[in-house]
mmCIF file of C-alpha atoms in Angstrom:
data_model
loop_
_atom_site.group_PDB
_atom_site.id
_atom_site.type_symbol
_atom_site.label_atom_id
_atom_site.label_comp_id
_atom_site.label_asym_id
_atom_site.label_seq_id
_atom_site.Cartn_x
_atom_site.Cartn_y
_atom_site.Cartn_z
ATOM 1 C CA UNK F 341 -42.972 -5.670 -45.412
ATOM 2 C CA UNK F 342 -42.073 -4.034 -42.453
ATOM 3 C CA UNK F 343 -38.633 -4.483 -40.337
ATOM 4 C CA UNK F 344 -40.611 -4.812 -37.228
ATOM 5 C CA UNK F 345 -42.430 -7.584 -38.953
ATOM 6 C CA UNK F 346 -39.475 -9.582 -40.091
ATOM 7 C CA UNK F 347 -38.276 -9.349 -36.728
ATOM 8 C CA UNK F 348 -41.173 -11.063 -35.229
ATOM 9 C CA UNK F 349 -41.150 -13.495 -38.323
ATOM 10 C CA UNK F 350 -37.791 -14.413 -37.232
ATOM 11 C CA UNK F 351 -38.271 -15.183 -33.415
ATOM 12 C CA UNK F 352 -41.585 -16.543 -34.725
ATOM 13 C CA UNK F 353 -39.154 -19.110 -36.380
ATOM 14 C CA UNK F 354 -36.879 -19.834 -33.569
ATOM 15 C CA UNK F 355 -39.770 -19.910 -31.542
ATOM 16 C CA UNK F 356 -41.536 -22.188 -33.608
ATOM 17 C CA UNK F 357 -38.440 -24.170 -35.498
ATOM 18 C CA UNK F 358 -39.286 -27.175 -33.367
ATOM 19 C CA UNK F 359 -42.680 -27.460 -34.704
ATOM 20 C CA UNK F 360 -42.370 -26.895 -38.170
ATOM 21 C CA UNK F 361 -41.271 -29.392 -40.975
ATOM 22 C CA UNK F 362 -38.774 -29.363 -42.805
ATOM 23 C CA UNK F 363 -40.581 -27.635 -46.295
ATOM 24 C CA UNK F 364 -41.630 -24.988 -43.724
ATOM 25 C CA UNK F 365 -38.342 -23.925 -42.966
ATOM 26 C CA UNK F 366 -37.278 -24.184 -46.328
ATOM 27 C CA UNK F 367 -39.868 -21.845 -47.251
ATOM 28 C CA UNK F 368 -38.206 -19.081 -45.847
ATOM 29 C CA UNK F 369 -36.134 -16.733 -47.911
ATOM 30 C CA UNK F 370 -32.206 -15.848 -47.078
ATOM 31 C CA UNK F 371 -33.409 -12.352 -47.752
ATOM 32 C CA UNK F 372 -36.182 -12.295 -45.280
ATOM 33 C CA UNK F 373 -33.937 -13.814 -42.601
ATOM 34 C CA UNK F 374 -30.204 -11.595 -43.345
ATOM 35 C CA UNK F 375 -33.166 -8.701 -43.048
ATOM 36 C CA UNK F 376 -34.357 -10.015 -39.598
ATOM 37 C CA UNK F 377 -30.921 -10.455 -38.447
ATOM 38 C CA UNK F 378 -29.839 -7.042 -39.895
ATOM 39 C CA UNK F 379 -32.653 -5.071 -37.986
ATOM 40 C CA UNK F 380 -31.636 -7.212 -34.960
ATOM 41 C CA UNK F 381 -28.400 -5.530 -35.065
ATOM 42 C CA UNK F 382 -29.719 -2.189 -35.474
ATOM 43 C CA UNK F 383 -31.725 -2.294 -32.892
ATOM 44 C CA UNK F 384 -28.994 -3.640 -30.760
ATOM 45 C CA UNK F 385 -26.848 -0.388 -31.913
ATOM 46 C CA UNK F 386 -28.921 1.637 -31.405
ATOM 47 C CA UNK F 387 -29.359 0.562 -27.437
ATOM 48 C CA UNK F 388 -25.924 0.122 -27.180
ATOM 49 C CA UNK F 389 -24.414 3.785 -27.232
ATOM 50 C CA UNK F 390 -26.869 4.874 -23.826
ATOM 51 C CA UNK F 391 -25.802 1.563 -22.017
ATOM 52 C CA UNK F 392 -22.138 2.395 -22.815
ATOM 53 C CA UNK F 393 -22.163 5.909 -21.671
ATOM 54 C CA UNK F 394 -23.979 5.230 -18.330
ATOM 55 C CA UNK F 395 -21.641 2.216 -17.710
ATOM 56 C CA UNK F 396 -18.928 4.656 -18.726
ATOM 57 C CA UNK F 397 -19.879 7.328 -16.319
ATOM 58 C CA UNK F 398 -19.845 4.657 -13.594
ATOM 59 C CA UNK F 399 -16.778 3.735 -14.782
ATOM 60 C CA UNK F 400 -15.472 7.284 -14.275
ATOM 61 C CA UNK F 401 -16.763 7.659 -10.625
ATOM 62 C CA UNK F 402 -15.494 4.174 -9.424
ATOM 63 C CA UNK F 403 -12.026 5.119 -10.666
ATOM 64 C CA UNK F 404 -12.066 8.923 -9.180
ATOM 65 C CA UNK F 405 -12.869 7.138 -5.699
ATOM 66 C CA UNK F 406 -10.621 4.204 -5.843
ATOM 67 C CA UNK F 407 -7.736 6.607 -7.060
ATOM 68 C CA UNK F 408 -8.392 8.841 -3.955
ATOM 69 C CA UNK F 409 -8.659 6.358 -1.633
ATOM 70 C CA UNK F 410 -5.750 5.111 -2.905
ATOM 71 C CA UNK F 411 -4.011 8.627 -2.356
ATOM 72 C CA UNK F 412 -5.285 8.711 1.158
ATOM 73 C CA UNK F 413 -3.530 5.334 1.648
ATOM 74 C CA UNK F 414 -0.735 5.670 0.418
ATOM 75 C CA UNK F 415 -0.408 8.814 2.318
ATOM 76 C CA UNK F 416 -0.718 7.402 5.810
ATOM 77 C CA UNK F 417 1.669 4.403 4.206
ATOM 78 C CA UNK F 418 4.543 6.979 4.233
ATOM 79 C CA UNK F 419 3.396 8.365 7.103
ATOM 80 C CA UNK F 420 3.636 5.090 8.988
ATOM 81 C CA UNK F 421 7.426 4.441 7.077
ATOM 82 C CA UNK F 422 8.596 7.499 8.550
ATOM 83 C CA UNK F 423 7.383 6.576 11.944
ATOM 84 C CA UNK F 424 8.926 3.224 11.816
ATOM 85 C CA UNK F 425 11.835 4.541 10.818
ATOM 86 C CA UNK F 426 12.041 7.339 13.266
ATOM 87 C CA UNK F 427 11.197 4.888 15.952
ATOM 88 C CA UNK F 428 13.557 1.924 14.803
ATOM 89 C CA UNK F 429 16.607 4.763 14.828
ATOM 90 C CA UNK F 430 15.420 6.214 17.966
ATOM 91 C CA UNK F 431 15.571 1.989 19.168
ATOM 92 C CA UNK F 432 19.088 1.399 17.848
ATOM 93 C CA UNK F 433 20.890 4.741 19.454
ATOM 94 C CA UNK F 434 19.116 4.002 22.830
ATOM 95 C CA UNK F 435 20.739 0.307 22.146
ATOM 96 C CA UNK F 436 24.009 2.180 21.700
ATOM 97 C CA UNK F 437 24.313 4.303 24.384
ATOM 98 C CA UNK F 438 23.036 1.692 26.989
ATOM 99 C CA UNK F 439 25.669 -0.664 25.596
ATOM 100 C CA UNK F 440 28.590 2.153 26.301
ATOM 101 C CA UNK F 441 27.068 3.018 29.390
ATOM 102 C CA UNK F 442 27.160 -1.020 30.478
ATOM 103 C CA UNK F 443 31.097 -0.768 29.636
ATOM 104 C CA UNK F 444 31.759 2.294 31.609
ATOM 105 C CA UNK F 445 29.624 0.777 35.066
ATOM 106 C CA UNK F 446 31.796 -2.607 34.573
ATOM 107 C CA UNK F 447 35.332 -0.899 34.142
ATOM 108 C CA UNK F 448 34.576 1.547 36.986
ATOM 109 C CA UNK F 449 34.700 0.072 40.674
ATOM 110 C CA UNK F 450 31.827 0.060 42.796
ATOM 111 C CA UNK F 451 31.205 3.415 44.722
ATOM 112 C CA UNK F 452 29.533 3.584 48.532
ATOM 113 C CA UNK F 453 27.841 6.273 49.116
ATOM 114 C CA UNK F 454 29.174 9.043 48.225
ATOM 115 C CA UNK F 455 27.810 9.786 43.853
ATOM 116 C CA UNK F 456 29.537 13.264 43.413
ATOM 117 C CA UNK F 457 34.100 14.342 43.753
ATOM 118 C CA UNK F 458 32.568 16.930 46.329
ATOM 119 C CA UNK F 459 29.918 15.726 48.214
ATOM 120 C CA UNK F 460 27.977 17.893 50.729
ATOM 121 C CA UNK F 461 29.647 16.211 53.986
ATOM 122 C CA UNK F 462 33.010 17.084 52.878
ATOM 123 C CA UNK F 463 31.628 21.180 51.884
ATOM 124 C CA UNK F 464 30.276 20.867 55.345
ATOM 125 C CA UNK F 465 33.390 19.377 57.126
ATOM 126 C CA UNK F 466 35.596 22.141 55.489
ATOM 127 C CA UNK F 467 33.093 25.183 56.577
ATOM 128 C CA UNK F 468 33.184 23.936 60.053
ATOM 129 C CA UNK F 469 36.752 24.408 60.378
ATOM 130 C CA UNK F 470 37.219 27.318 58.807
ATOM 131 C CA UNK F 471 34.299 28.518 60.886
ATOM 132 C CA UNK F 472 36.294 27.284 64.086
ATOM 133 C CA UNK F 473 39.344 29.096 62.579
ATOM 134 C CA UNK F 474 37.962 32.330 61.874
ATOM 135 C CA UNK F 475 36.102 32.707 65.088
ATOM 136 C CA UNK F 476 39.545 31.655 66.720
ATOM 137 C CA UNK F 477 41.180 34.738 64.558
ATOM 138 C CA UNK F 478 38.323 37.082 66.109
ATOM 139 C CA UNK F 479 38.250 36.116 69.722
ATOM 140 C CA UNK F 480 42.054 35.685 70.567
ATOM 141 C CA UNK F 481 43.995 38.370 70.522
ATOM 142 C CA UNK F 482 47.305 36.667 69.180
ATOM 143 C CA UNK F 483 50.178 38.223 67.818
ATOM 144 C CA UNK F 484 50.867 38.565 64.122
ATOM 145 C CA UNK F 485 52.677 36.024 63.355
ATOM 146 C CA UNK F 486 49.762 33.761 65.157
ATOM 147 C CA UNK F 487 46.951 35.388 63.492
ATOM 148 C CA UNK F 488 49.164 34.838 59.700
ATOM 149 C CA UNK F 489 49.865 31.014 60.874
ATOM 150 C CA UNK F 490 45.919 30.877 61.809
ATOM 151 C CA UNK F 491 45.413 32.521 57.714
ATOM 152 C CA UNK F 492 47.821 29.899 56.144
ATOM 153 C CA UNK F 493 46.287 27.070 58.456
ATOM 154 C CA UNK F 494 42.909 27.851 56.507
ATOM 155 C CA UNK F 495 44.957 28.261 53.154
ATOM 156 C CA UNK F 496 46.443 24.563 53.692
ATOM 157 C CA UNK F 497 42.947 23.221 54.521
ATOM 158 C CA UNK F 498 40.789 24.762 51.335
ATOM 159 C CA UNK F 499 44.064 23.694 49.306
ATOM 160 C CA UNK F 500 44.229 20.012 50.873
ATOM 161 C CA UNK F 501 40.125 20.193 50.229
ATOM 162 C CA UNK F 502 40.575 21.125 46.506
ATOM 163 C CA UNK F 503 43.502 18.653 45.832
ATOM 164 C CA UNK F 504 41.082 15.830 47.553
ATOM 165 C CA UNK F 505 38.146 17.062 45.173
ATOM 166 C CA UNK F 506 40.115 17.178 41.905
ATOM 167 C CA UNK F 507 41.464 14.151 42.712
ATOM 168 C CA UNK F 508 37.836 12.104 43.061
ATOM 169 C CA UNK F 509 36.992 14.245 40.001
ATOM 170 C CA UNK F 510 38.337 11.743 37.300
ATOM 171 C CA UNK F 511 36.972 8.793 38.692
ATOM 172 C CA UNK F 512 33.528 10.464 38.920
ATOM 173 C CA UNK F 513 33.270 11.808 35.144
ATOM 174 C CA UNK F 514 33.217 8.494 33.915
ATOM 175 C CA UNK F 515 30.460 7.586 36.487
ATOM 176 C CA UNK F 516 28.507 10.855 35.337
ATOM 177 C CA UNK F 517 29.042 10.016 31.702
ATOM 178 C CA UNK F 518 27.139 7.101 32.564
ATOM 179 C CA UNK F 519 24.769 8.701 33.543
ATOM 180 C CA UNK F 520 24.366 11.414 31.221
ATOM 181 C CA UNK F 521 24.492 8.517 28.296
ATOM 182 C CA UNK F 522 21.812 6.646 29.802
ATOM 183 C CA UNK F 523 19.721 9.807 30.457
ATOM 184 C CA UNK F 524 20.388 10.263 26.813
ATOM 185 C CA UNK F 525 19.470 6.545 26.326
ATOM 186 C CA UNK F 526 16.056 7.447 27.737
ATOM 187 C CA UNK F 527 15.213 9.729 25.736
ATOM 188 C CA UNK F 528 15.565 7.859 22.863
ATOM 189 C CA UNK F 529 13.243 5.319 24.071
ATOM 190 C CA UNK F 530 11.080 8.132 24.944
ATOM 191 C CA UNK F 531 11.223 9.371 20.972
ATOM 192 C CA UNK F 532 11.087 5.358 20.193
ATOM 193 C CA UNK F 533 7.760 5.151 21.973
ATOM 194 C CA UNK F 534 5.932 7.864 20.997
ATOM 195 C CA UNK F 535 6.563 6.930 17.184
ATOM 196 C CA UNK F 536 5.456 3.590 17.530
ATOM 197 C CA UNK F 537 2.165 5.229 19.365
ATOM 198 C CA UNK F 538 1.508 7.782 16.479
ATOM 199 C CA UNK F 539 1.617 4.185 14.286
ATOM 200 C CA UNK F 540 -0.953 2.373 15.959
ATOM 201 C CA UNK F 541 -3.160 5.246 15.764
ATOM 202 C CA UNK F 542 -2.737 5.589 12.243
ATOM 203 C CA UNK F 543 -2.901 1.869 11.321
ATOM 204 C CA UNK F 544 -6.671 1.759 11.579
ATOM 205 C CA UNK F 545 -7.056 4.987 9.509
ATOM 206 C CA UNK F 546 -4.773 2.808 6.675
ATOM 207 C CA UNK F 547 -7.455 -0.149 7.157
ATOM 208 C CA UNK F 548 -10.033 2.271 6.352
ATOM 209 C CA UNK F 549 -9.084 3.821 3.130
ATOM 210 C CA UNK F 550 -7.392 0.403 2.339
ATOM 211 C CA UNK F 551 -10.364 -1.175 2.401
ATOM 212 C CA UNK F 552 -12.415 1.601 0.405
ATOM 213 C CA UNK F 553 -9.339 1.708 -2.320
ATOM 214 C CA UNK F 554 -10.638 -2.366 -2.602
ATOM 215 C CA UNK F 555 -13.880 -1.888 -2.957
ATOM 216 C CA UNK F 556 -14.004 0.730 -5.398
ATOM 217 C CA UNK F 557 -10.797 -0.972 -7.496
ATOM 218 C CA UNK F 558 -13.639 -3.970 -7.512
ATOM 219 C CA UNK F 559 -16.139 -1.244 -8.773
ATOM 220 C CA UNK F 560 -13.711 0.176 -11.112
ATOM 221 C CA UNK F 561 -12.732 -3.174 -12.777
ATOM 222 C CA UNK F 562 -16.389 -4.349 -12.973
ATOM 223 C CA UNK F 563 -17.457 -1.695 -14.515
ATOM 224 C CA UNK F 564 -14.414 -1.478 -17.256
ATOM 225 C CA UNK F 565 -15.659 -5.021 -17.814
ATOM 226 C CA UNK F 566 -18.754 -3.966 -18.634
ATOM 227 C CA UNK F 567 -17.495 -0.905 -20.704
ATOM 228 C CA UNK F 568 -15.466 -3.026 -22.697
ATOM 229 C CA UNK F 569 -17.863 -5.829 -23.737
ATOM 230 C CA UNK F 570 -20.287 -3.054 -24.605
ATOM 231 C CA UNK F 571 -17.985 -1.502 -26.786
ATOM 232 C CA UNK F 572 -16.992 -4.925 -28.238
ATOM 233 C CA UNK F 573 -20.895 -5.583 -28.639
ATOM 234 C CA UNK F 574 -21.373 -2.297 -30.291
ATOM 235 C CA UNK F 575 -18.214 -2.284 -32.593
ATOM 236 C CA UNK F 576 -19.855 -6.201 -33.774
ATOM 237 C CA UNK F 577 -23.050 -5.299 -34.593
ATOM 238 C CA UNK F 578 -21.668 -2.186 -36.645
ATOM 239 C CA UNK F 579 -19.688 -5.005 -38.506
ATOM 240 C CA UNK F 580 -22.908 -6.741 -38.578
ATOM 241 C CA UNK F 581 -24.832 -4.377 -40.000
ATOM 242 C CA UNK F 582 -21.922 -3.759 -42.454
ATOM 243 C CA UNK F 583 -22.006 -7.036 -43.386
ATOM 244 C CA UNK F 584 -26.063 -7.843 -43.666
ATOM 245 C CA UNK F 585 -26.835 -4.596 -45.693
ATOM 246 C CA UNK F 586 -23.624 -6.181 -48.098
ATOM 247 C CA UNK F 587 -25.174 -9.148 -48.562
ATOM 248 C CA UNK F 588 -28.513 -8.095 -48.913
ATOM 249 C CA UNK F 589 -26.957 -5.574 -51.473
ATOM 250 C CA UNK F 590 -25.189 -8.388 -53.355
ATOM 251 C CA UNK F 591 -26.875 -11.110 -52.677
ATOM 252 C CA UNK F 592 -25.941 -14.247 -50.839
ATOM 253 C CA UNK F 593 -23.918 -16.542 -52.975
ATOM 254 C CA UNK F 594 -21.402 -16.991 -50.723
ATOM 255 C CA UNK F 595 -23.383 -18.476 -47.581
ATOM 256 C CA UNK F 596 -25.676 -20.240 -49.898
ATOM 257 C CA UNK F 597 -22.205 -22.008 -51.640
ATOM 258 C CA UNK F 598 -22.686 -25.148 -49.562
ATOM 259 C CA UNK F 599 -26.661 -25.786 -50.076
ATOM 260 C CA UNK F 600 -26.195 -25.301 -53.818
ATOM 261 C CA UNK F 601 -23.356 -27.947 -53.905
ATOM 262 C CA UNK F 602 -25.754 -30.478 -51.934
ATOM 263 C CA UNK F 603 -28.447 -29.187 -54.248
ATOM 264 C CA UNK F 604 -26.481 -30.558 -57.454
ATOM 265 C CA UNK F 605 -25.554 -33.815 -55.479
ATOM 266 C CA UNK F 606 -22.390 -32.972 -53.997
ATOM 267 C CA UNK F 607 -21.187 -33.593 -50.341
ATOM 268 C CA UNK F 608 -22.256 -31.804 -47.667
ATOM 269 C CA UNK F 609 -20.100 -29.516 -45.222
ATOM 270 C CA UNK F 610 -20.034 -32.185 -42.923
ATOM 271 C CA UNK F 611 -19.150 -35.460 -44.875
ATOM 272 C CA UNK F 612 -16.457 -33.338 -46.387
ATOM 273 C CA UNK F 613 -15.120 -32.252 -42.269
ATOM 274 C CA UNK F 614 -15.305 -36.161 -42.037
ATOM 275 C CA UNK F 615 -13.094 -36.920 -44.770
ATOM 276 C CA UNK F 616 -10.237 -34.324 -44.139
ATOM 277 C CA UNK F 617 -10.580 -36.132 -40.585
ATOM 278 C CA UNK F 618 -10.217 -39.747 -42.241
ATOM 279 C CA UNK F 619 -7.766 -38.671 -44.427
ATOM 280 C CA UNK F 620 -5.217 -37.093 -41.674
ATOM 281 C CA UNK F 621 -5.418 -40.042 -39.964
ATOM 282 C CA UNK F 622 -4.444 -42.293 -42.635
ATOM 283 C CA UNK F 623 -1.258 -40.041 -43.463
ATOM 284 C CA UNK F 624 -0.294 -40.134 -39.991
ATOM 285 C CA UNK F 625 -0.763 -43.866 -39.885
ATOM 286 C CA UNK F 626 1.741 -44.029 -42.702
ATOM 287 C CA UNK F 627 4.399 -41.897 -41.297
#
């Protein structure tokens, strides 16, 4: 008798269990049925191994792409850290140097008009009289002690001008340190900006191979899923197949233990289940 046959006896069976009686299912053999079940499980491993290594090469692909997406990610995650950072510093020293800037404009009084210690009207107002002085020297025909009282006259003037300059010099270096710190201040807003730019560009480049690392970590899990209950099935029905061909080999006293007690009038399986039951309950009663 064939294997091929006692397969189909054996889903002929289950097929037909419903509409047989009871001698007819009695009338078939343990060995017929462990050999039905045992060339079930071949069959099974041998259709196993090809299902496992396609699954398995799937397996491989969906976790090369999800681990390079993931790559790419986490690239452009550091990227965007950096930025943040860069921009958040760039945030906190423009915060700093428009607070110092603030303190200098309050402790310095208000200036009109004039924003530099030697502003052009005052250059101008000093050329014009030492124009008027020198042309004074060259048209009058003084003596010398006139022409060196006309030199020192112009001497007292650019020294009076200087004094006057250096004097308005103070005040105004705090005023330009204001300004330099909030051109300064500027800049770093400037730097600020631009960082938080280069971000927004690159957050929809992160969606992208965020989403990709997803949907291939979905792949990659599925598919271990699959590799591992195919492995599972396969490393069963080799214990199967063990296990049939040893009790084919030796028999099967050991599954037939309870049917032969029922056969010589003891209890079966069940009634003794239903005992133990009855009996735990009437210890626990008593405790």
């Amino acid at each position: 008798m064939s294997n091929e046959y006692m397969t189909g006896g054996l889903l002929r069976v289950v097929e037909w269990a419903k509409y047989m009686t009871p001698e007819e299912l009695l009338a078939i053999t343990p060995e017929f049925l462990g050999k039905a079940i045992l060339h079930r499980r071949e069959r099974l491993a041998s259709e196993i191994p090809e299902q496992l290594d396609a699954r398995s090469d799937e397996l491989s692909e969906a976790a090369s792409m999800a681990r390079s997406a993931k790559v790419k990610r986490d690239d452009v995650n550091k990227k965007v850290a950096s930025l943040k950072k860069e921009r958040n510093d760039a945030q906190a020293k423009a915060k700093k140097l428009f607070v110092e800037a603030n303190a200098i404009r309050e402790a310095t009084p208000k200036q009109k008009g004039d924003t530099e210690p030697e502003p052009e009207w005052a250059k101008d107002r000093l050329q014009q009289r030492l124009d008027a002085l020198d042309l004074s020297l060259q048209t009058n025909w003084g003596t010398h002690i006139d022409e060196r009282s006309t030199l020192n006259e112009m001497k007292n003037l650019i020294r009076k001008h200087e004094e006057w300059v250096d004097s308005r010099k103070e005040k105004f270096s705090e005023i330009n340190r204001m300004k330099d710190l909030q051109e300064d201040a500027k800049q770093f807003l400037e730097t600020a900006d631009k960082a938080h730019q280069a971000m927004v560009q690159l957050h929809d480049e992160n969606q992208i191979f965020h989403d990709t690392y997803i949907e291939n970590e979905q792949k990659r899990k599925r598919a271990d899923a699959r590799t591992t209950r195919l492995a599972q099935a396969l490393d069963e029905s080799q214990r199967g197949i063990d296990y049939w061909k040893h009790c084919i080999e030796i028999g099967f006293h050991e599954l037939m233990a309870d049917s032969e007690r029922v056969r010589e009038g003891g209890k079966s399986s069940r009634a003794l289940a239903r005992e133990r039951r009855q009996q735990a309950v009437k210890e626990g009663e008593e405790e």
